[in-house]
Short mmCIF file of C-alpha atoms and ligand atoms in Angstrom, two decimals:
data_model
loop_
_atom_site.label_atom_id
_atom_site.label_comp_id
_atom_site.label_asym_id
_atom_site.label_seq_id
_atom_site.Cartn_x
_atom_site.Cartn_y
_atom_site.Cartn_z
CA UNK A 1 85.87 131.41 117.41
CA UNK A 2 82.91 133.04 116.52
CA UNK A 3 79.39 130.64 115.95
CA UNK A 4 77.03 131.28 113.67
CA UNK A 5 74.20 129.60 113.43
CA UNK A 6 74.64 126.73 110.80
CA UNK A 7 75.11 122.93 110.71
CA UNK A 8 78.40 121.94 108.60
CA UNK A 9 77.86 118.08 107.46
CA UNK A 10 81.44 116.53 105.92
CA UNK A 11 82.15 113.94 104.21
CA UNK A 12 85.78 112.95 104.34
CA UNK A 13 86.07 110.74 100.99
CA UNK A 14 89.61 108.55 99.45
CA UNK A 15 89.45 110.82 96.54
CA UNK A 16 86.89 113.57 97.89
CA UNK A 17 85.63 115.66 100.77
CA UNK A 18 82.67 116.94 100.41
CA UNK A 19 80.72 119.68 102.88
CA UNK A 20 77.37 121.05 103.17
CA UNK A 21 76.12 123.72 104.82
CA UNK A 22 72.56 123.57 106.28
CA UNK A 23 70.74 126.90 107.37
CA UNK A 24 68.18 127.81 109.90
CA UNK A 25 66.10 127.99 107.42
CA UNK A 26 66.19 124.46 106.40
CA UNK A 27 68.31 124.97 102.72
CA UNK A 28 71.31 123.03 102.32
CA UNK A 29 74.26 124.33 100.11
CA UNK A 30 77.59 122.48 99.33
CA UNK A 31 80.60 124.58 99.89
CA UNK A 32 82.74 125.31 97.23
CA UNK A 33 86.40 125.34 96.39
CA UNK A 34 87.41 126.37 93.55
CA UNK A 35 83.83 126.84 92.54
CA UNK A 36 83.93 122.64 92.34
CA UNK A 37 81.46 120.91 95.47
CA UNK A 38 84.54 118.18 95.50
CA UNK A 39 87.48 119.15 97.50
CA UNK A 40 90.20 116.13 95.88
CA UNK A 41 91.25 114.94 99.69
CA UNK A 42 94.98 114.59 99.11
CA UNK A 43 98.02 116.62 100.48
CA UNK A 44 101.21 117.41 99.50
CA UNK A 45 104.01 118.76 101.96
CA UNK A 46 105.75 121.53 99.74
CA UNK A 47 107.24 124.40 100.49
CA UNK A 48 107.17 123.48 104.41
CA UNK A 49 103.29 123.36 104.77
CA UNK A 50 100.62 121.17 103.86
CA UNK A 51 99.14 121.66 100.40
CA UNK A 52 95.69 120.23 100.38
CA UNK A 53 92.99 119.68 96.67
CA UNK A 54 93.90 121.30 93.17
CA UNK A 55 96.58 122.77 94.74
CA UNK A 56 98.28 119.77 96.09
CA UNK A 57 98.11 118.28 92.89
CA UNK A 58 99.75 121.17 90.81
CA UNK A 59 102.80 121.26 93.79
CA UNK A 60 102.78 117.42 92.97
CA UNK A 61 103.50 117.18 89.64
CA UNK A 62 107.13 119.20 90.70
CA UNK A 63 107.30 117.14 93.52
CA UNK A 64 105.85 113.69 93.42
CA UNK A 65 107.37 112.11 96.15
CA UNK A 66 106.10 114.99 98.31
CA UNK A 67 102.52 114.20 97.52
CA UNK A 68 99.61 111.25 99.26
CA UNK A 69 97.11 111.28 96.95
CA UNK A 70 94.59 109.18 99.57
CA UNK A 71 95.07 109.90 103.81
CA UNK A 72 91.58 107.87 103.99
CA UNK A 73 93.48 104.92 102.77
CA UNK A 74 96.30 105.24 105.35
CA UNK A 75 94.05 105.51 108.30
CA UNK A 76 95.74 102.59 109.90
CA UNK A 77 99.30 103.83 109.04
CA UNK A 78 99.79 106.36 111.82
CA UNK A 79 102.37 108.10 109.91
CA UNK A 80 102.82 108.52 106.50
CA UNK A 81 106.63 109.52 104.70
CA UNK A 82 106.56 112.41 102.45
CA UNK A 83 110.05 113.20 100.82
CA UNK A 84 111.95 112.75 104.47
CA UNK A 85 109.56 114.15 106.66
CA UNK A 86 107.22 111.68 108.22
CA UNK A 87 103.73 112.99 108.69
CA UNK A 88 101.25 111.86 111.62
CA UNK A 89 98.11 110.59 109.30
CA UNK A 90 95.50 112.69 111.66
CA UNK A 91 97.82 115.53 110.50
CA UNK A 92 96.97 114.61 106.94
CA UNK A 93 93.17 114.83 107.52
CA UNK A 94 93.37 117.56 109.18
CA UNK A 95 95.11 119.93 106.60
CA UNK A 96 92.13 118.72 104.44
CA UNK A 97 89.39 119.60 106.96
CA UNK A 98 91.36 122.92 108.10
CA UNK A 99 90.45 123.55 104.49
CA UNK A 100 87.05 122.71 104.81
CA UNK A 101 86.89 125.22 107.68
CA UNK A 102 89.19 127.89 106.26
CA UNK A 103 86.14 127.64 103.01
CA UNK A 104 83.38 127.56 105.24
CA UNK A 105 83.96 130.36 107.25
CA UNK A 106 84.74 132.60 104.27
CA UNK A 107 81.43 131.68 103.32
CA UNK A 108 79.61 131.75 106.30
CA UNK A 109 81.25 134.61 108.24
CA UNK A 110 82.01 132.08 111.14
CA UNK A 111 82.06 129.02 112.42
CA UNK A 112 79.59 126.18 112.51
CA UNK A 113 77.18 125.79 115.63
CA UNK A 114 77.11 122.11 115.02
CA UNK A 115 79.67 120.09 112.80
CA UNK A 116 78.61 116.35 111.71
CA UNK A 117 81.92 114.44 110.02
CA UNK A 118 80.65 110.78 108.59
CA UNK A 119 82.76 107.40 108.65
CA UNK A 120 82.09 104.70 106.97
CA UNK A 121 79.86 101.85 108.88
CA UNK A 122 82.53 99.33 109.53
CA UNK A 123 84.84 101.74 111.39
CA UNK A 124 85.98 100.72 114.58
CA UNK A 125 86.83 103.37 117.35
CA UNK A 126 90.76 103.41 116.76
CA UNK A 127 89.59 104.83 113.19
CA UNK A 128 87.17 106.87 114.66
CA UNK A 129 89.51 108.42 116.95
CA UNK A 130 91.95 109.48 114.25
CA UNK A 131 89.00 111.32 112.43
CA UNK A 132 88.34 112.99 115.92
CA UNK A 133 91.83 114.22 116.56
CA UNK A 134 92.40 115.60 113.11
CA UNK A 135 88.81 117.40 113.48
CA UNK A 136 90.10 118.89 116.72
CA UNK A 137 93.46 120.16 115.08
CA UNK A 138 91.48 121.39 112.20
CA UNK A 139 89.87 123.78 114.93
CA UNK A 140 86.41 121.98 114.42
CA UNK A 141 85.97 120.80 118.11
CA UNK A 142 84.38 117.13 118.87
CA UNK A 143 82.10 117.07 115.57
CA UNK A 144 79.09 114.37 115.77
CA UNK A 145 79.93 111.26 114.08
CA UNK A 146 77.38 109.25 111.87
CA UNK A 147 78.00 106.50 109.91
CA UNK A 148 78.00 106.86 106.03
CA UNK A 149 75.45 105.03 105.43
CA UNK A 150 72.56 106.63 107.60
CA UNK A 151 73.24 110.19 106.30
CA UNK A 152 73.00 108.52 102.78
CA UNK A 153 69.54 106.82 103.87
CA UNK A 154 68.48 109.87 105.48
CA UNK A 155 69.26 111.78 102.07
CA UNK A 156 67.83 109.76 99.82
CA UNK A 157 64.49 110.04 101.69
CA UNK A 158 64.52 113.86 102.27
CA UNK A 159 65.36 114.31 98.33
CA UNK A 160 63.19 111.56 96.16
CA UNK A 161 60.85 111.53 99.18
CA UNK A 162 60.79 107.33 99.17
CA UNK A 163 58.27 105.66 101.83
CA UNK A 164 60.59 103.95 104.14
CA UNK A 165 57.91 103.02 107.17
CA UNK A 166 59.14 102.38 110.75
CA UNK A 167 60.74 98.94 110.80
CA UNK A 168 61.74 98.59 106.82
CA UNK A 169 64.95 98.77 105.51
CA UNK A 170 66.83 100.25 102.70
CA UNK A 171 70.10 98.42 101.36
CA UNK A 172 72.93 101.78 100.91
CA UNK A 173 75.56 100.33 97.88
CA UNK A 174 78.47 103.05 98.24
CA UNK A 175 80.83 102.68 95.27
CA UNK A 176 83.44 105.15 95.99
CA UNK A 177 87.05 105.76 95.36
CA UNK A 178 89.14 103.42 97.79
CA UNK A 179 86.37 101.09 99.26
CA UNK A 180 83.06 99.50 98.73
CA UNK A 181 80.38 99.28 101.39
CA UNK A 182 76.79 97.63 101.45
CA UNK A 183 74.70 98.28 104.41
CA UNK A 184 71.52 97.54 105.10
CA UNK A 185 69.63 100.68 107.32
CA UNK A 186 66.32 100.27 109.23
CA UNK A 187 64.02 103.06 110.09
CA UNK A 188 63.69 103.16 113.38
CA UNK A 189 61.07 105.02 115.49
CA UNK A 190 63.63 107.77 116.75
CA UNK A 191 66.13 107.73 113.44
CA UNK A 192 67.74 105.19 111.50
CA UNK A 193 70.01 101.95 112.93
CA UNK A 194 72.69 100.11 110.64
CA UNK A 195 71.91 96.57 111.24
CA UNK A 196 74.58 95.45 108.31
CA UNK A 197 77.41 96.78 107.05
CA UNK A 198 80.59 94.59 104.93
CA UNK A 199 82.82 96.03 102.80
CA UNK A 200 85.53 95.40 100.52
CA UNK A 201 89.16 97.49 100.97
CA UNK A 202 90.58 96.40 97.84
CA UNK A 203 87.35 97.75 95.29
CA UNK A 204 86.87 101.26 94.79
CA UNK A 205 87.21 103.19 91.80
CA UNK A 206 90.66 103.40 92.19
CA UNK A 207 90.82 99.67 91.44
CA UNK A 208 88.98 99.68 88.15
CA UNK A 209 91.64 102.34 87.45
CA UNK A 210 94.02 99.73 88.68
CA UNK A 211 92.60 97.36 86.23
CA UNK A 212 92.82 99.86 83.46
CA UNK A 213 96.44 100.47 84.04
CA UNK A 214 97.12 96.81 83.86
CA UNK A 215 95.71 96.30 80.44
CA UNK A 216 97.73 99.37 79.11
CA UNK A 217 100.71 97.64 80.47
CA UNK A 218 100.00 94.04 78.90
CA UNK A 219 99.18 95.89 75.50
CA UNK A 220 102.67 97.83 75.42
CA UNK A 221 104.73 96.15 77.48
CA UNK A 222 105.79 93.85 74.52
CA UNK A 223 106.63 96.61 72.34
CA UNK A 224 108.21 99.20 75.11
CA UNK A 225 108.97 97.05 78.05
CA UNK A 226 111.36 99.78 79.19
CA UNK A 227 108.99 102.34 79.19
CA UNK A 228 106.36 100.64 80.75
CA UNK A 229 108.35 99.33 83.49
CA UNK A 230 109.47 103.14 84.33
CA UNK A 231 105.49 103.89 84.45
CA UNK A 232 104.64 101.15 86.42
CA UNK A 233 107.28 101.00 89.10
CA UNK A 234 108.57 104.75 89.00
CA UNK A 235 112.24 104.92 90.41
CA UNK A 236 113.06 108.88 89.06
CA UNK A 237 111.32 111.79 90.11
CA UNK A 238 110.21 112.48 85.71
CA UNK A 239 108.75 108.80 86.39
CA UNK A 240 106.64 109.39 88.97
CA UNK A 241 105.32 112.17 87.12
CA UNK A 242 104.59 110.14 84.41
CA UNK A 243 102.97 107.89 86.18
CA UNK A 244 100.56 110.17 88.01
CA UNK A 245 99.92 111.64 84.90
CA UNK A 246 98.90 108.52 83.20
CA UNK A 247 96.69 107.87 86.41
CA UNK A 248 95.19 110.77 86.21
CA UNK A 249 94.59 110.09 82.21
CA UNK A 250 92.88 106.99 83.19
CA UNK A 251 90.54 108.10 85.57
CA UNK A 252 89.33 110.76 83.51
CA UNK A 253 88.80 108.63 80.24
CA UNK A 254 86.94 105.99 82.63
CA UNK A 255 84.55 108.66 83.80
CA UNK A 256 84.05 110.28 80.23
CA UNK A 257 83.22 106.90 78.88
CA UNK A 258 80.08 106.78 81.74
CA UNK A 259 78.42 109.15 79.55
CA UNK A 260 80.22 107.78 75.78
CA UNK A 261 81.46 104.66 73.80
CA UNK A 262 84.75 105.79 73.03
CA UNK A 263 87.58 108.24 74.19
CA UNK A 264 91.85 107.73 74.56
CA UNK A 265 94.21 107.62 77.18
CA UNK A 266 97.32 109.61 76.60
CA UNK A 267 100.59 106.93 77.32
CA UNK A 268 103.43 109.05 78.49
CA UNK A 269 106.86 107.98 77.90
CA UNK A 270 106.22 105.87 74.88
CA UNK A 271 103.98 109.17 73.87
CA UNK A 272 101.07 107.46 72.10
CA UNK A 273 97.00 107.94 72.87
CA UNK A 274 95.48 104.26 73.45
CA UNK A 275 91.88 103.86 72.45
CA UNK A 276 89.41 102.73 74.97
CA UNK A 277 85.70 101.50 74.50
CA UNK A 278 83.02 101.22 76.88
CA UNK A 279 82.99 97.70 76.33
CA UNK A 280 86.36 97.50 76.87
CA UNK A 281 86.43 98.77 79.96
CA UNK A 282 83.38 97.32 81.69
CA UNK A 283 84.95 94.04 80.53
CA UNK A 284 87.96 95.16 82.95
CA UNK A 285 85.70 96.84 85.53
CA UNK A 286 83.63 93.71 85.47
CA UNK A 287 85.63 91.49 88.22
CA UNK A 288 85.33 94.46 90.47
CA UNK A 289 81.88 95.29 90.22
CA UNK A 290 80.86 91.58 89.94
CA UNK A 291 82.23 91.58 94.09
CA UNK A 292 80.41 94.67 94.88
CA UNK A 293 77.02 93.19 93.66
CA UNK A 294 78.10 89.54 94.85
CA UNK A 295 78.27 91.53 98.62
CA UNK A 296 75.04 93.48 98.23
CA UNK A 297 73.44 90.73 97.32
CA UNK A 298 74.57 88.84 100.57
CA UNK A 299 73.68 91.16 102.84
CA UNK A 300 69.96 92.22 101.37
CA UNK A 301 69.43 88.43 101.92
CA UNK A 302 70.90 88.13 104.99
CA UNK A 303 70.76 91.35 107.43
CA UNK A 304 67.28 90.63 108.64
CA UNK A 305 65.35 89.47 105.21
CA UNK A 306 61.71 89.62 106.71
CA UNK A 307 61.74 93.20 106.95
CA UNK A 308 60.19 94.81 103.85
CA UNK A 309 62.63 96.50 101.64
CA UNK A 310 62.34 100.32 101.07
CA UNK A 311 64.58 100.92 98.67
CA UNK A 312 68.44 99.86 97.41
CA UNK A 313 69.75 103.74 96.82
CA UNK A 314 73.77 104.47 94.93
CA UNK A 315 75.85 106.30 96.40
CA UNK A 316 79.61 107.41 95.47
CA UNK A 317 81.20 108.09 92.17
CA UNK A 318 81.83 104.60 91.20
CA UNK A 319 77.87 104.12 90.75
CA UNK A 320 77.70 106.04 87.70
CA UNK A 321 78.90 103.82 85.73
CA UNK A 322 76.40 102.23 83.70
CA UNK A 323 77.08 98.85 84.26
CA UNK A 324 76.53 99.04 88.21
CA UNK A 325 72.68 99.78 88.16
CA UNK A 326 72.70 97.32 85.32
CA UNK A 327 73.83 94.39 87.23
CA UNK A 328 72.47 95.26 89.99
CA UNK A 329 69.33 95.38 89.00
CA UNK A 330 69.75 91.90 87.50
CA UNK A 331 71.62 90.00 90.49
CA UNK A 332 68.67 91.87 93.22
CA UNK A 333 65.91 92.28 91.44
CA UNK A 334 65.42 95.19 92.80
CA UNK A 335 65.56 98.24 90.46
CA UNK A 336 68.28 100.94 92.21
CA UNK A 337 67.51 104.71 92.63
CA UNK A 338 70.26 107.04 91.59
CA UNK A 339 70.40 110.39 92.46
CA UNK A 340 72.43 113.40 89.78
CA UNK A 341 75.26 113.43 91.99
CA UNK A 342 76.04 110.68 93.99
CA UNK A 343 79.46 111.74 95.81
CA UNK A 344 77.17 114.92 97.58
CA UNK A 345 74.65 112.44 99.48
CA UNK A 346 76.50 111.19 102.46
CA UNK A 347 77.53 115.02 103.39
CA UNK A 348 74.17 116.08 101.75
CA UNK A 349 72.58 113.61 104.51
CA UNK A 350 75.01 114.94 107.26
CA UNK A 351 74.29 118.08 107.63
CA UNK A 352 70.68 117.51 108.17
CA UNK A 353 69.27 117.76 111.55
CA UNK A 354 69.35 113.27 112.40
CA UNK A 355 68.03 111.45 114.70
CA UNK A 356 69.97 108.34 114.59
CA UNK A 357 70.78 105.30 116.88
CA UNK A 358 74.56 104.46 115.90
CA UNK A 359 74.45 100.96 116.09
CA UNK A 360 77.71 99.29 115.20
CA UNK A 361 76.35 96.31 112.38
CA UNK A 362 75.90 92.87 113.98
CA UNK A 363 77.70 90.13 112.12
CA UNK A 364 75.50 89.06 108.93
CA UNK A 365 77.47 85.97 108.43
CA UNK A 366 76.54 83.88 111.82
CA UNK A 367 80.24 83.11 113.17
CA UNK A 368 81.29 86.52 114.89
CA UNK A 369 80.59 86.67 118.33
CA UNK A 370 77.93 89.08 117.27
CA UNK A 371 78.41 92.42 119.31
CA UNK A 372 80.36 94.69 116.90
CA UNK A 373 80.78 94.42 113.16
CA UNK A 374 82.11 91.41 111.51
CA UNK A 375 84.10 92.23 108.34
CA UNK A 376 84.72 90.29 105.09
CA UNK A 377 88.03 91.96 105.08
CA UNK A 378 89.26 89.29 107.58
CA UNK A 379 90.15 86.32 105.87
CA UNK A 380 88.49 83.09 107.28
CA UNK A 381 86.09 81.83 109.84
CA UNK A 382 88.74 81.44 112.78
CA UNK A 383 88.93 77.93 114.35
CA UNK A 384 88.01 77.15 116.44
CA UNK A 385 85.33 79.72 116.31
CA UNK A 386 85.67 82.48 118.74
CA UNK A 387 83.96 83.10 122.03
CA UNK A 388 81.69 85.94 122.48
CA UNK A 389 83.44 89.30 122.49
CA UNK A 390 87.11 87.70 121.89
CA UNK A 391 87.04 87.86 118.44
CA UNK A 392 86.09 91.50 118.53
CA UNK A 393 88.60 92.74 121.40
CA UNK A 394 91.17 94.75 118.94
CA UNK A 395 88.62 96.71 117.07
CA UNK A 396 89.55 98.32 113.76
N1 ATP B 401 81.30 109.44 85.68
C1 ATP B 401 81.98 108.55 86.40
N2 ATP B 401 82.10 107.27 85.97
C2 ATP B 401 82.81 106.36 86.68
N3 ATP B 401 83.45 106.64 87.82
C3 ATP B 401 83.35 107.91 88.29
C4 ATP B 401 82.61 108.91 87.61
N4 ATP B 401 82.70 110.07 88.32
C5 ATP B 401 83.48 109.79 89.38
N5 ATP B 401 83.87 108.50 89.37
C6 ATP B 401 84.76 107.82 90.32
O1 ATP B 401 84.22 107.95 91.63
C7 ATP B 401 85.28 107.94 92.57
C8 ATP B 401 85.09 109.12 93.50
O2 ATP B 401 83.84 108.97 94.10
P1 ATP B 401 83.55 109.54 95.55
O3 ATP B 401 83.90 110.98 95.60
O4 ATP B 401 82.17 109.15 95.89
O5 ATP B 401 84.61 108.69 96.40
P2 ATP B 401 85.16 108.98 97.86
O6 ATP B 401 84.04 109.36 98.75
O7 ATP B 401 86.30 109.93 97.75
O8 ATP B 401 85.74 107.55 98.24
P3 ATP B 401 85.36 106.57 99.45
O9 ATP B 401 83.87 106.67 99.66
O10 ATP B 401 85.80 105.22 98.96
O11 ATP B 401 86.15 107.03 100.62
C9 ATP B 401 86.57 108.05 91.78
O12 ATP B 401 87.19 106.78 91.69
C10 ATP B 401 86.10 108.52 90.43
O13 ATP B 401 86.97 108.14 89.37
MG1 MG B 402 82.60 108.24 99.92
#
């Protein structure tokens, strides 16, 4: 393996992976494939190997039941069944950051000196470790990890050039594909620490998608329940087709209508185009986003509130919607800063020479036993309430 001398900072997303390259020199670049900065993360086992982006997607439209549109989202799965073969989920990531590699060196001439690969905050180490593994069949080595959130922070700082003094702290809202995050990041003297971090599994863009899809199946389902039930719950190979079409259909008409009022989703099987309206769909969106502010909201007030605040930046697709600076702004007070492209900060922030204290987040809601992070995503305060460290023994 031959080194050349240049940091590679990736982002592993649910719908993306992102990488930047960051020279001697101090200029960052993202790589490309395709000529797109977004590599879609999903896979699909055809023809014996491991399809991995825009090509994954074209072998899936023969071969839907071949195809996993999101290996971030089965990180807890260990294996994953495509058509009869069943596929270790580290061997998932890995096609997708073999990919990464396979473009980077192409572009580079040879390998990374340094490689920095970014989890989100609330990881635990089992999670971690099945990032590591797949980075070390990808051929990448034992990349640094940082969290998500302090390469966003870091980012942010280095591009708008925000005062954050030692000892504030900026709130990062990351509104991606499969989860939402809010952490709240201090500047330390050495780096950055994540004092907070909660998230929510179940709202990501994929969800508002989720919501969209509903809707088009309450407004048809009384005229072509026989359709929609094939779209919905795909049995036949042309079904599944249809449906990832139609998904597909959604999440493009939900991203045009960021930037206009109206557009149409193309129905297949029943073969008609259903209008859809901003308003529309921010009224569907709206119980999704509503959590996402509902969260930041608790933890800006929460994860150490006498700190000044430096700044409450957007990060991830999903915050270019319109309405999510808008409520933000009103639930906070606190008027967001948005960057052009939100899905390239975390790997923008990566690759960036970092001094950072990884801190795992410390509970923000007073019951954990404090050490490690304490998730929303488990149900209820236990009772009786834990004693220190037992609560946290099986980390995720
Ligand atoms: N203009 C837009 N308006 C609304 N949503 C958008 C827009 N552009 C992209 N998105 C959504 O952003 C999501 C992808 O964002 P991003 O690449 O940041 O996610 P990710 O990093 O893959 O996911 P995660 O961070 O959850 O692992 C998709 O759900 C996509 O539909
Ligand atoms: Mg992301």
């Amino acid at each position: 393996m031959i080194a050349v001398r240049y940091r590679l900072g990736i982002d592993f997303g649910t719908s993306n992976t992102v990488a930047v390259i960051h020279e001697g020199d101090g200029r960052t670049r993202p790589v490309l494939f395709d000529g797109f900065p977004l590599l879609p993360s999903c896979v699909c086992a055809s023809t014996g190997k491991l399809l991995v982006g825009r090509e994954a997607m074209h072998a899936a439209r023969v071969r839907p039941e071949l195809f996993e549109p999101h290996p971030k989202r089965r990180i807890d799965d260990g294996t994953v069944l495509l058509g009869a073969a069943e596929v270790p989920v580290s061997g998932l990531i890995a096609a997708v950051l073999t990919q990464v590699r396979a473009e980077t060196v192409r572009t580079m001439g040879g390998d990374p000196e340094t490689v920095v690969l970014t989890y989100p905050a609330a990881w635990g180490p089992r999670r971690r470790a099945v990032l590591l593994d797949a980075a070390r069949l990808a051929g990448l080595g034992t990349p640094q990890l940082v969290p998500e959130p302090v390469a966003a922070a870091a980012f942010f700082v280095a591009a708008t050039g925000a005062a954050v003094p030692v000892g504030s702290r900026v709130v990062v809202y990351d509104f991606g594909a499969g989860t939402f995050d809010a952490s709240v990041v201090t500047r330390t003297a050495s780096g950055w620490e994540v004092i907070a971090s909660e998230g929510l599994d179940d709202a990501g863009g994929l969800d508002v998608d989720t919501a969209i899809v509903e809707h088009l199946g309450t407004v048809h389902a009384a005229t072509h329940p026989q359709e929609m039930q094939r779209l919905v719950q795909p049995q036949t190979v042309a079904d599944r087709r249809a449906n990832r079409n139609l998904w597909e259909d959604v999440r493009t008409a939900k991203e045009i209508l960021s930037r206009s009022a109206a557009t149409y989703i193309h129905v297949p099987l029943i073969e008609q185009d259903a209008p859809l309206g901003r308003e529309q769909l921010e009224r569907l969106a709206r119980p999704v986003v509503d959590r996402t502010v509902a969260l930041t909201r608790t933890v800006l007030t929460s994860a150490e509130p006498t700190r000044p605040l430096a700044g409450l930046f957007l990060v991830g697709g999903s915050s270019r919607m319109p309405l999510v600076a808008t409520l933000l702004h009103r639930a906070t007070g606190v008027a967001p800063t948005v960057l052009e492209q939100p899905e390239l900060v975390v790997a923008e922030g990566s690759a960036r020479p970092l001094a950072t204290t990884q801190v795992a987040p410390t509970c923000t809601r007073g019951w954990c036993c404090g050490w490690r992070t304490c998730s929303p995503r488990r149900p209820a305060r236990p009772s009786p309430a834990p004693s220190p460290g037992a609560w946290c023994s099986s980390p995720r």
